[in-house]
């Protein structure tokens, strides 16, 4: 049977596996064939594993013995900053070239228990710093919808791997939009979960108070299936939310908020029209739409680009040429340290380390880092106040559709501006999902971002599923 992973959802593949209409090997072969045919052009992967068929056979055994779970035998791809024991993990950085992970990330452990088939590790912006996957030390990924354009980032490889049909789902990480923005630019679903809901153990840290691992899928239901498999309390992550914090809520979303004053300049005209269309669709589905105000949200980008580099500069100090990966011998410790980091880290990573060290330095700590933390609380409070009036909030996911490769590489500020709608979510620690909302005249995908209050993932799934149904009809 010829299988096209592009037209198959996780749910359908699972049912077909149970009914023995398809085998795990056939799914894995379809994945590898797609990689062979398309990845030369797209470069979603940094590595395709050589034991895919052995993994497939182990999963098939689970199914044959009656132990199948929802993800058993499902081909997935994993971002290169999430550890899989015994496999390479580089965060797309030269400094970690040749590094092998000594243990499984908690999410990986959970997916292994499900019997997932890992196809390979995906390309990304170096250490997840970027919004286009052009900051990879191993060359950019291209958007499957138009290979002259970026797939978004930093999890651009994972988004492209799903969009090109090489896997049924993938994992990414989201510090300021790195799952939702590439999902939007590649026309797939991407979920950033509530801070603490998915364990960060085994994720290479970027901004520890902002980072979350989350799923990509072709449908909201697929993203939900992966989310269920990877979430839950983990004692290995000190910020993991205890299960009893997650109160089951009655899901009956009625009112959706639109922060109009935040949707001002810089928004592409087609994105704006598409967003208005999305509002209409939600109204047709019976939701009430209410204009809301988030007075401090305009400071989100400034706050983010202080807190994130501050945390990143601290987290990345562990790459010292002694403990991990690249090691230059400069004759003495200090020179070895400087040579290793100078050669191992790319330009954007060095820029952020310098920014972070600056805002944390004794003379500027109060003026920048402390101020940013204070404003962070105000932004979080704005969301809290808004969620007293509305059940969810929507914006476009990205202010622009996929841009040309090279278009923003010389202008980091222009690149940072593309994060405008996604970073507030990480600052406040709330969950958000990006759901495909249509295409531009040139066929470039667009996405709608739906946000809800802490632990409100079910609200996102409810609205997301209805919206995507409406979008297809
Ligand atoms: N684009 C944002 C940045 O460059 C988001 C990165 C992320 O979420 N990892 O920091």
Coordinates of C-alpha atoms and ligand atoms in Angstrom, one line a residue:
X1 CA 0.0 0.0 0.0
X2 CA 1.3 3.5 -1.0
X3 CA 1.2 5.7 2.1
X4 CA 1.2 9.5 1.9
X5 CA 2.0 10.9 5.4
X6 CA 0.7 14.2 4.1
X7 CA -2.8 13.1 4.1
X8 CA -2.8 10.9 7.2
X9 CA -3.3 12.1 10.8
X10 CA -1.9 10.5 13.9
X11 CA -5.4 9.4 14.8
X12 CA -6.0 7.8 11.4
X13 CA -2.6 6.1 11.4
X14 CA -3.2 4.7 14.9
X15 CA -6.6 3.3 13.8
X16 CA -5.1 1.8 10.6
X17 CA -2.3 0.2 12.7
X18 CA -4.8 -1.4 15.1
X19 CA -6.9 -2.7 12.2
X20 CA -3.7 -4.1 10.5
X21 CA -4.5 -2.1 7.4
X22 CA -1.0 -0.7 7.6
X23 CA 2.3 -1.8 9.3
X24 CA 4.7 0.3 11.3
X25 CA 7.4 -0.5 8.7
X26 CA 5.2 0.8 6.0
X27 CA 4.8 4.1 7.8
X28 CA 8.5 4.3 8.5
X29 CA 9.3 3.5 4.9
X30 CA 6.9 6.3 3.8
X31 CA 8.8 8.7 6.1
X32 CA 12.2 7.7 4.8
X33 CA 11.0 7.9 1.2
X34 CA 9.7 11.5 1.8
X35 CA 13.0 12.5 3.3
X36 CA 14.9 11.0 0.4
X37 CA 12.7 12.8 -2.2
X38 CA 12.4 16.2 -0.5
X39 CA 14.9 16.8 2.3
X40 CA 17.8 17.5 -0.1
X41 CA 15.9 20.7 -1.0
X42 CA 14.4 21.5 2.4
X43 CA 17.0 20.5 4.9
X44 CA 14.6 19.9 7.8
X45 CA 16.9 17.3 9.3
X46 CA 20.4 17.4 10.7
X47 CA 20.4 13.6 11.0
X48 CA 18.2 10.7 9.9
X49 CA 18.6 7.8 12.3
X50 CA 20.0 4.5 11.0
X51 CA 17.9 2.3 13.2
X52 CA 14.4 3.4 12.1
X53 CA 13.4 0.0 10.9
X54 CA 14.6 -1.6 14.2
X55 CA 12.5 0.9 16.1
X56 CA 9.6 0.1 13.8
X57 CA 9.9 -3.6 14.5
X58 CA 9.9 -3.0 18.2
X59 CA 6.7 -0.9 17.9
X60 CA 5.0 -3.5 15.7
X61 CA 5.7 -6.0 18.4
X62 CA 3.9 -3.8 21.0
X63 CA 0.9 -3.6 18.7
X64 CA 0.9 -7.4 17.9
X65 CA 1.1 -8.2 21.6
X66 CA -1.9 -6.0 22.3
X67 CA 0.1 -3.3 24.1
X68 CA -0.5 -0.5 21.6
X69 CA -0.8 3.1 22.8
X70 CA -2.0 6.1 20.8
X71 CA 1.5 6.9 19.6
X72 CA 2.8 3.4 19.1
X73 CA 4.5 3.1 15.7
X74 CA 3.9 6.8 14.8
X75 CA 6.9 8.4 13.1
X76 CA 8.0 11.7 14.9
X77 CA 10.9 14.1 14.6
X78 CA 12.7 15.7 17.5
X79 CA 14.3 19.1 17.7
X80 CA 18.1 19.0 18.1
X81 CA 18.1 20.6 21.5
X82 CA 16.2 17.7 23.2
X83 CA 18.3 14.8 24.4
X84 CA 17.9 11.2 23.3
X85 CA 20.3 8.9 25.1
X86 CA 23.2 7.7 22.9
X87 CA 22.3 10.0 20.0
X88 CA 23.9 13.2 18.9
X89 CA 22.5 16.5 20.1
X90 CA 24.0 19.8 19.0
X91 CA 21.4 22.5 19.2
X92 CA 22.6 23.3 15.7
X93 CA 25.9 24.6 17.2
X94 CA 29.5 23.9 16.3
X95 CA 30.3 24.0 20.0
X96 CA 28.4 20.7 20.4
X97 CA 29.4 19.0 17.2
X98 CA 30.1 15.4 18.1
X99 CA 28.3 15.6 21.5
X100 CA 26.3 12.5 22.4
X101 CA 23.5 12.7 24.9
X102 CA 24.1 10.7 28.1
X103 CA 20.5 10.4 29.1
X104 CA 16.9 10.8 27.8
X105 CA 14.9 14.0 28.2
X106 CA 11.7 13.3 30.2
X107 CA 9.6 13.9 27.1
X108 CA 11.7 11.4 25.2
X109 CA 11.4 8.8 27.9
X110 CA 7.6 9.2 27.7
X111 CA 7.6 8.9 24.0
X112 CA 9.8 5.8 24.1
X113 CA 7.3 4.2 26.5
X114 CA 4.6 5.0 23.9
X115 CA 6.6 3.1 21.2
X116 CA 7.2 6.2 19.0
X117 CA 9.5 5.8 16.0
X118 CA 12.0 8.6 16.0
X119 CA 13.0 9.4 12.4
X120 CA 15.7 12.0 13.1
X121 CA 16.7 15.2 14.7
X122 CA 15.7 18.5 13.2
X123 CA 17.4 21.7 12.3
X124 CA 17.0 24.8 14.3
X125 CA 18.4 28.2 15.0
X126 CA 21.6 27.7 17.1
X127 CA 20.6 27.2 20.7
X128 CA 17.0 28.2 19.7
X129 CA 18.0 31.8 19.2
X130 CA 16.2 33.1 16.1
X131 CA 13.0 33.1 14.1
X132 CA 14.0 31.7 10.7
X133 CA 16.3 28.7 11.3
X134 CA 19.0 30.7 9.4
X135 CA 21.1 30.8 12.5
X136 CA 21.8 27.1 12.3
X137 CA 25.6 26.4 12.1
X138 CA 24.7 23.7 9.6
X139 CA 22.8 25.8 7.0
X140 CA 19.2 27.0 6.8
X141 CA 16.0 25.0 6.5
X142 CA 13.7 26.0 3.6
X143 CA 9.9 26.4 3.7
X144 CA 8.2 23.4 2.1
X145 CA 5.6 25.7 0.6
X146 CA 8.2 27.9 -1.1
X147 CA 11.8 26.9 -0.9
X148 CA 13.0 30.5 -1.4
X149 CA 11.5 31.3 2.0
X150 CA 12.3 30.6 5.6
X151 CA 10.2 28.1 7.6
X152 CA 10.3 30.3 10.6
X153 CA 12.2 29.4 13.8
X154 CA 13.8 28.5 15.9
X155 CA 12.0 25.1 15.5
X156 CA 11.9 25.5 11.7
X157 CA 13.2 22.0 11.1
X158 CA 10.5 20.4 13.1
X159 CA 7.7 22.5 11.4
X160 CA 9.1 21.8 8.0
X161 CA 9.5 18.0 8.7
X162 CA 5.7 17.9 9.5
X163 CA 4.7 20.2 6.6
X164 CA 6.6 18.3 4.0
X165 CA 5.0 15.0 5.1
X166 CA 8.0 13.2 6.4
X167 CA 6.6 12.6 9.9
X168 CA 3.1 12.8 11.5
X169 CA 4.3 15.1 14.3
X170 CA 7.3 16.6 15.9
X171 CA 8.6 18.2 19.1
X172 CA 10.0 21.7 19.3
X173 CA 10.8 24.2 22.0
X174 CA 9.2 27.6 22.5
X175 CA 11.0 30.4 24.5
X176 CA 9.4 33.3 22.6
X177 CA 7.4 31.7 19.8
X178 CA 9.7 29.1 18.4
X179 CA 6.9 26.5 18.0
X180 CA 4.0 28.7 17.1
X181 CA 5.7 31.0 14.6
X182 CA 7.2 28.2 12.4
X183 CA 3.9 26.3 12.7
X184 CA 2.2 29.4 11.3
X185 CA 4.7 29.9 8.5
X186 CA 4.6 26.2 7.5
X187 CA 0.8 25.7 7.7
X188 CA 0.8 23.3 10.6
X189 CA -0.5 23.3 14.2
X190 CA 2.0 24.2 17.0
X191 CA 1.3 24.3 20.8
X192 CA 3.2 26.1 23.5
X193 CA 2.1 24.7 26.8
X194 CA 1.6 26.4 30.2
X195 CA 5.0 26.9 31.9
X196 CA 5.6 23.9 34.1
X197 CA 3.2 21.6 32.3
X198 CA 5.8 19.7 30.2
X199 CA 9.1 18.8 31.9
X200 CA 12.2 20.7 30.7
X201 CA 14.5 18.0 31.9
X202 CA 16.8 17.1 29.0
X203 CA 16.0 20.3 27.0
X204 CA 19.1 22.4 26.5
X205 CA 18.2 25.6 28.4
X206 CA 17.8 28.9 26.6
X207 CA 15.7 31.1 28.9
X208 CA 14.8 28.8 31.8
X209 CA 11.9 30.9 33.0
X210 CA 10.4 31.0 29.5
X211 CA 11.2 27.7 27.8
X212 CA 8.6 24.9 27.2
X213 CA 8.8 21.9 25.0
X214 CA 5.7 21.3 22.8
X215 CA 4.2 19.5 19.8
X216 CA 3.7 20.1 16.1
X217 CA 1.0 18.3 14.3
X218 CA -1.1 18.6 11.1
X219 CA -4.3 18.8 13.2
X220 CA -5.2 20.2 16.6
X221 CA -6.2 16.7 17.7
X222 CA -2.8 15.3 16.7
X223 CA -1.1 18.1 18.8
X224 CA -3.4 17.2 21.7
X225 CA -2.4 13.5 21.4
X226 CA 1.3 14.3 21.6
X227 CA 0.7 16.9 24.4
X228 CA -1.1 14.3 26.5
X229 CA 1.8 11.9 26.1
X230 CA 4.5 14.3 27.1
X231 CA 2.9 16.4 29.8
X232 CA 2.7 15.8 33.6
X233 CA 4.6 16.4 36.8
X234 CA 8.3 15.5 36.8
X235 CA 10.5 15.6 39.9
X236 CA 13.5 16.1 37.7
X237 CA 12.3 19.6 36.8
X238 CA 12.0 21.9 39.8
X239 CA 9.5 24.1 38.0
X240 CA 7.3 21.2 37.0
X241 CA 3.6 21.8 38.0
X242 CA 2.3 19.3 40.5
X243 CA -0.7 17.4 39.0
X244 CA -3.1 18.7 41.7
X245 CA -2.5 22.2 40.5
X246 CA -4.3 21.4 37.3
X247 CA -7.9 21.7 38.1
X248 CA -10.2 20.2 35.5
X249 CA -12.3 23.0 34.1
X250 CA -15.6 22.9 32.5
X251 CA -15.0 23.7 28.9
X252 CA -17.6 25.9 27.4
X253 CA -15.9 28.8 25.9
X254 CA -18.2 31.7 25.1
X255 CA -16.2 34.9 24.8
X256 CA -13.0 35.5 22.9
X257 CA -11.0 38.7 23.4
X258 CA -9.3 40.7 20.7
X259 CA -6.5 43.1 21.8
X260 CA -7.2 45.7 19.0
X261 CA -4.8 48.3 20.2
X262 CA -2.0 45.7 20.0
X263 CA -2.7 45.0 16.3
X264 CA -1.4 48.3 15.0
X265 CA 1.5 49.0 12.8
X266 CA 3.8 46.5 11.2
X267 CA 1.0 44.1 10.4
X268 CA 1.0 42.8 6.8
X269 CA -2.2 43.7 5.0
X270 CA -3.0 40.1 4.0
X271 CA -2.4 39.0 7.6
X272 CA -4.8 41.7 8.8
X273 CA -7.5 40.6 6.3
X274 CA -7.0 37.0 7.2
X275 CA -7.3 37.8 10.9
X276 CA -10.6 39.6 10.3
X277 CA -11.8 36.6 8.4
X278 CA -10.9 34.4 11.4
X279 CA -12.9 36.6 13.7
X280 CA -15.9 36.2 11.4
X281 CA -15.5 32.4 11.4
X282 CA -15.4 32.3 15.2
X283 CA -18.5 34.5 15.3
X284 CA -20.2 32.1 12.9
X285 CA -19.3 29.3 15.3
X286 CA -21.2 31.0 18.0
X287 CA -18.4 32.7 20.0
X288 CA -18.9 36.2 21.3
X289 CA -16.0 38.5 20.3
X290 CA -15.0 41.3 22.7
X291 CA -12.4 44.0 22.3
X292 CA -10.0 44.0 25.2
X293 CA -7.1 46.0 26.3
X294 CA -3.7 44.8 27.6
X295 CA -2.1 48.1 28.5
X296 CA 1.5 46.8 29.2
X297 CA 1.7 44.3 26.4
X298 CA 3.5 46.9 24.2
X299 CA 6.6 46.4 26.4
X300 CA 6.7 42.7 25.8
X301 CA 9.5 42.7 23.2
X302 CA 11.7 45.0 25.3
X303 CA 11.1 42.8 28.4
X304 CA 11.7 39.6 26.5
X305 CA 15.0 40.8 24.9
X306 CA 16.3 41.6 28.3
X307 CA 15.2 38.6 30.3
X308 CA 15.9 36.0 27.6
X309 CA 19.5 37.1 26.9
X310 CA 20.2 37.4 30.6
X311 CA 19.1 33.8 31.2
X312 CA 20.8 32.6 28.0
X313 CA 24.1 34.2 28.9
X314 CA 24.0 32.4 32.3
X315 CA 22.9 29.1 30.9
X316 CA 25.5 29.1 28.1
X317 CA 28.4 29.7 30.5
X318 CA 28.5 25.9 30.9
X319 CA 30.1 25.6 27.4
X320 CA 33.6 26.2 28.6
X321 CA 35.6 23.8 26.4
X322 CA 36.0 21.5 29.3
X323 CA 32.7 19.9 30.0
X324 CA 31.0 19.6 26.6
X325 CA 31.9 19.4 22.9
X326 CA 34.4 21.6 21.3
X327 CA 37.6 22.2 23.2
X328 CA 40.4 24.5 22.0
X329 CA 43.8 24.5 23.7
X330 CA 44.9 28.1 24.1
X331 CA 47.8 27.3 26.4
X332 CA 46.0 28.5 29.6
X333 CA 42.4 28.2 30.9
X334 CA 41.3 31.7 30.0
X335 CA 42.5 31.7 26.5
X336 CA 41.2 28.2 25.9
X337 CA 37.8 29.4 27.2
X338 CA 37.8 32.4 24.9
X339 CA 39.0 30.5 21.8
X340 CA 36.5 27.6 22.3
X341 CA 33.5 30.0 22.7
X342 CA 34.7 32.4 20.0
X343 CA 35.0 29.6 17.5
X344 CA 32.1 27.4 18.7
X345 CA 29.4 30.0 19.0
X346 CA 27.8 31.7 16.0
X347 CA 27.2 35.4 15.7
X348 CA 23.6 35.6 17.1
X349 CA 24.6 33.5 20.2
X350 CA 27.6 35.8 20.9
X351 CA 25.4 38.8 20.5
X352 CA 22.9 37.5 23.1
X353 CA 25.6 36.5 25.5
X354 CA 27.0 40.0 25.4
X355 CA 23.5 41.6 25.8
X356 CA 22.8 39.3 28.7
X357 CA 26.1 39.9 30.4
X358 CA 25.5 43.6 30.0
X359 CA 22.0 43.7 31.5
X360 CA 23.2 41.6 34.4
X361 CA 26.3 43.6 35.1
X362 CA 26.4 45.3 38.5
X363 CA 26.0 48.8 37.1
X364 CA 23.0 48.0 35.0
X365 CA 21.3 45.2 36.8
X366 CA 18.7 47.4 38.4
X367 CA 18.1 49.6 35.3
X368 CA 17.5 46.7 33.0
X369 CA 17.1 43.2 34.5
X370 CA 15.2 44.2 37.5
X371 CA 13.1 46.7 35.6
X372 CA 12.2 44.0 33.0
X373 CA 11.2 41.6 35.8
X374 CA 8.9 44.3 37.3
X375 CA 7.3 44.9 33.9
X376 CA 7.0 41.2 33.4
X377 CA 4.6 41.1 36.4
X378 CA 2.5 43.9 35.0
X379 CA 2.2 42.1 31.7
X380 CA 1.2 38.9 33.5
X381 CA -1.4 40.8 35.5
X382 CA -2.8 42.3 32.3
X383 CA -3.5 38.8 31.1
X384 CA -5.0 37.8 34.5
X385 CA -7.4 40.8 34.3
X386 CA -8.3 40.0 30.7
X387 CA -9.1 36.4 31.5
X388 CA -11.7 37.5 34.1
X389 CA -13.7 38.9 31.1
X390 CA -12.9 36.5 28.3
X391 CA -12.1 32.8 28.0
X392 CA -9.5 33.1 25.3
X393 CA -7.6 35.8 23.4
X394 CA -6.7 35.8 19.7
X395 CA -4.1 37.5 17.6
X396 CA -2.3 36.6 14.3
X397 CA 0.6 34.3 15.2
X398 CA 3.1 36.2 13.1
X399 CA 2.8 39.8 11.7
X400 CA 4.1 38.6 8.4
X401 CA 3.9 35.4 6.3
X402 CA 7.1 33.4 5.5
X403 CA 9.8 35.9 4.4
X404 CA 12.6 35.3 1.9
X405 CA 15.8 33.6 3.0
X406 CA 18.4 36.3 3.7
X407 CA 15.8 39.1 4.0
X408 CA 16.2 39.8 7.7
X409 CA 19.6 38.3 8.5
X410 CA 21.5 41.6 8.4
X411 CA 18.9 43.3 10.6
X412 CA 18.5 41.5 14.0
X413 CA 15.9 44.1 15.2
X414 CA 13.6 43.4 12.2
X415 CA 13.9 39.7 13.0
X416 CA 13.1 40.4 16.7
X417 CA 10.0 42.3 15.7
X418 CA 8.5 39.2 14.1
X419 CA 8.1 37.8 17.6
X420 CA 5.7 40.6 18.7
X421 CA 2.6 38.4 19.1
X422 CA 4.3 35.3 20.5
X423 CA 6.6 36.6 23.3
X424 CA 3.9 37.9 25.7
X425 CA 2.7 34.3 26.1
X426 CA 6.1 33.1 27.4
X427 CA 6.5 36.2 29.6
X428 CA 3.2 35.4 31.3
X429 CA 3.7 31.6 31.2
X430 CA 0.3 30.9 29.7
X431 CA -0.5 28.4 26.9
X432 CA -1.1 29.2 23.3
X433 CA -1.7 27.4 20.0
X434 CA -1.2 28.3 16.4
X435 CA -3.8 26.9 14.0
X436 CA -3.6 27.3 10.2
X437 CA -6.0 30.1 9.2
X438 CA -5.7 30.3 5.4
X439 CA -3.1 31.4 2.8
X440 CA -1.9 34.5 1.1
X441 CA -2.6 35.1 -2.6
X442 CA 0.8 33.6 -3.2
X443 CA -0.1 30.4 -1.3
X444 CA 1.9 31.1 1.9
X445 CA 0.3 29.7 5.0
X446 CA -1.0 32.0 7.8
X447 CA -1.9 31.1 11.4
X448 CA -4.2 32.2 14.1
X449 CA -2.8 32.3 17.7
X450 CA -5.3 31.4 20.4
X451 CA -4.2 32.0 24.0
X452 CA -5.9 31.0 27.3
X453 CA -5.2 31.3 31.0
X454 CA -2.7 29.0 32.9
X455 CA -3.5 25.3 32.4
X456 CA -6.2 26.2 29.9
X457 CA -4.9 23.9 27.2
X458 CA -8.3 22.2 26.9
X459 CA -9.9 25.6 25.9
X460 CA -7.3 25.9 23.1
X461 CA -8.1 22.4 21.8
X462 CA -11.8 23.1 21.9
X463 CA -11.7 26.4 20.0
X464 CA -8.8 25.1 17.7
X465 CA -10.8 22.1 16.6
X466 CA -13.9 24.0 15.8
X467 CA -12.0 26.7 14.0
X468 CA -10.0 24.2 11.9
X469 CA -13.2 22.4 11.0
X470 CA -14.7 25.7 9.9
X471 CA -11.6 26.6 8.0
X472 CA -11.7 23.4 6.0
X473 CA -15.3 23.7 5.1
Ligands
LIG1 N1 12.5 34.2 17.9 C1 12.6 34.3 19.3 C2 14.1 34.5 19.7 O1 14.8 34.6 18.8 C3 12.1 33.0 19.9 C4 13.1 32.0 20.2 C5 12.5 30.7 20.8 O2 11.3 30.7 21.1 N2 13.3 29.8 21.1 O3 14.5 34.5 20.8

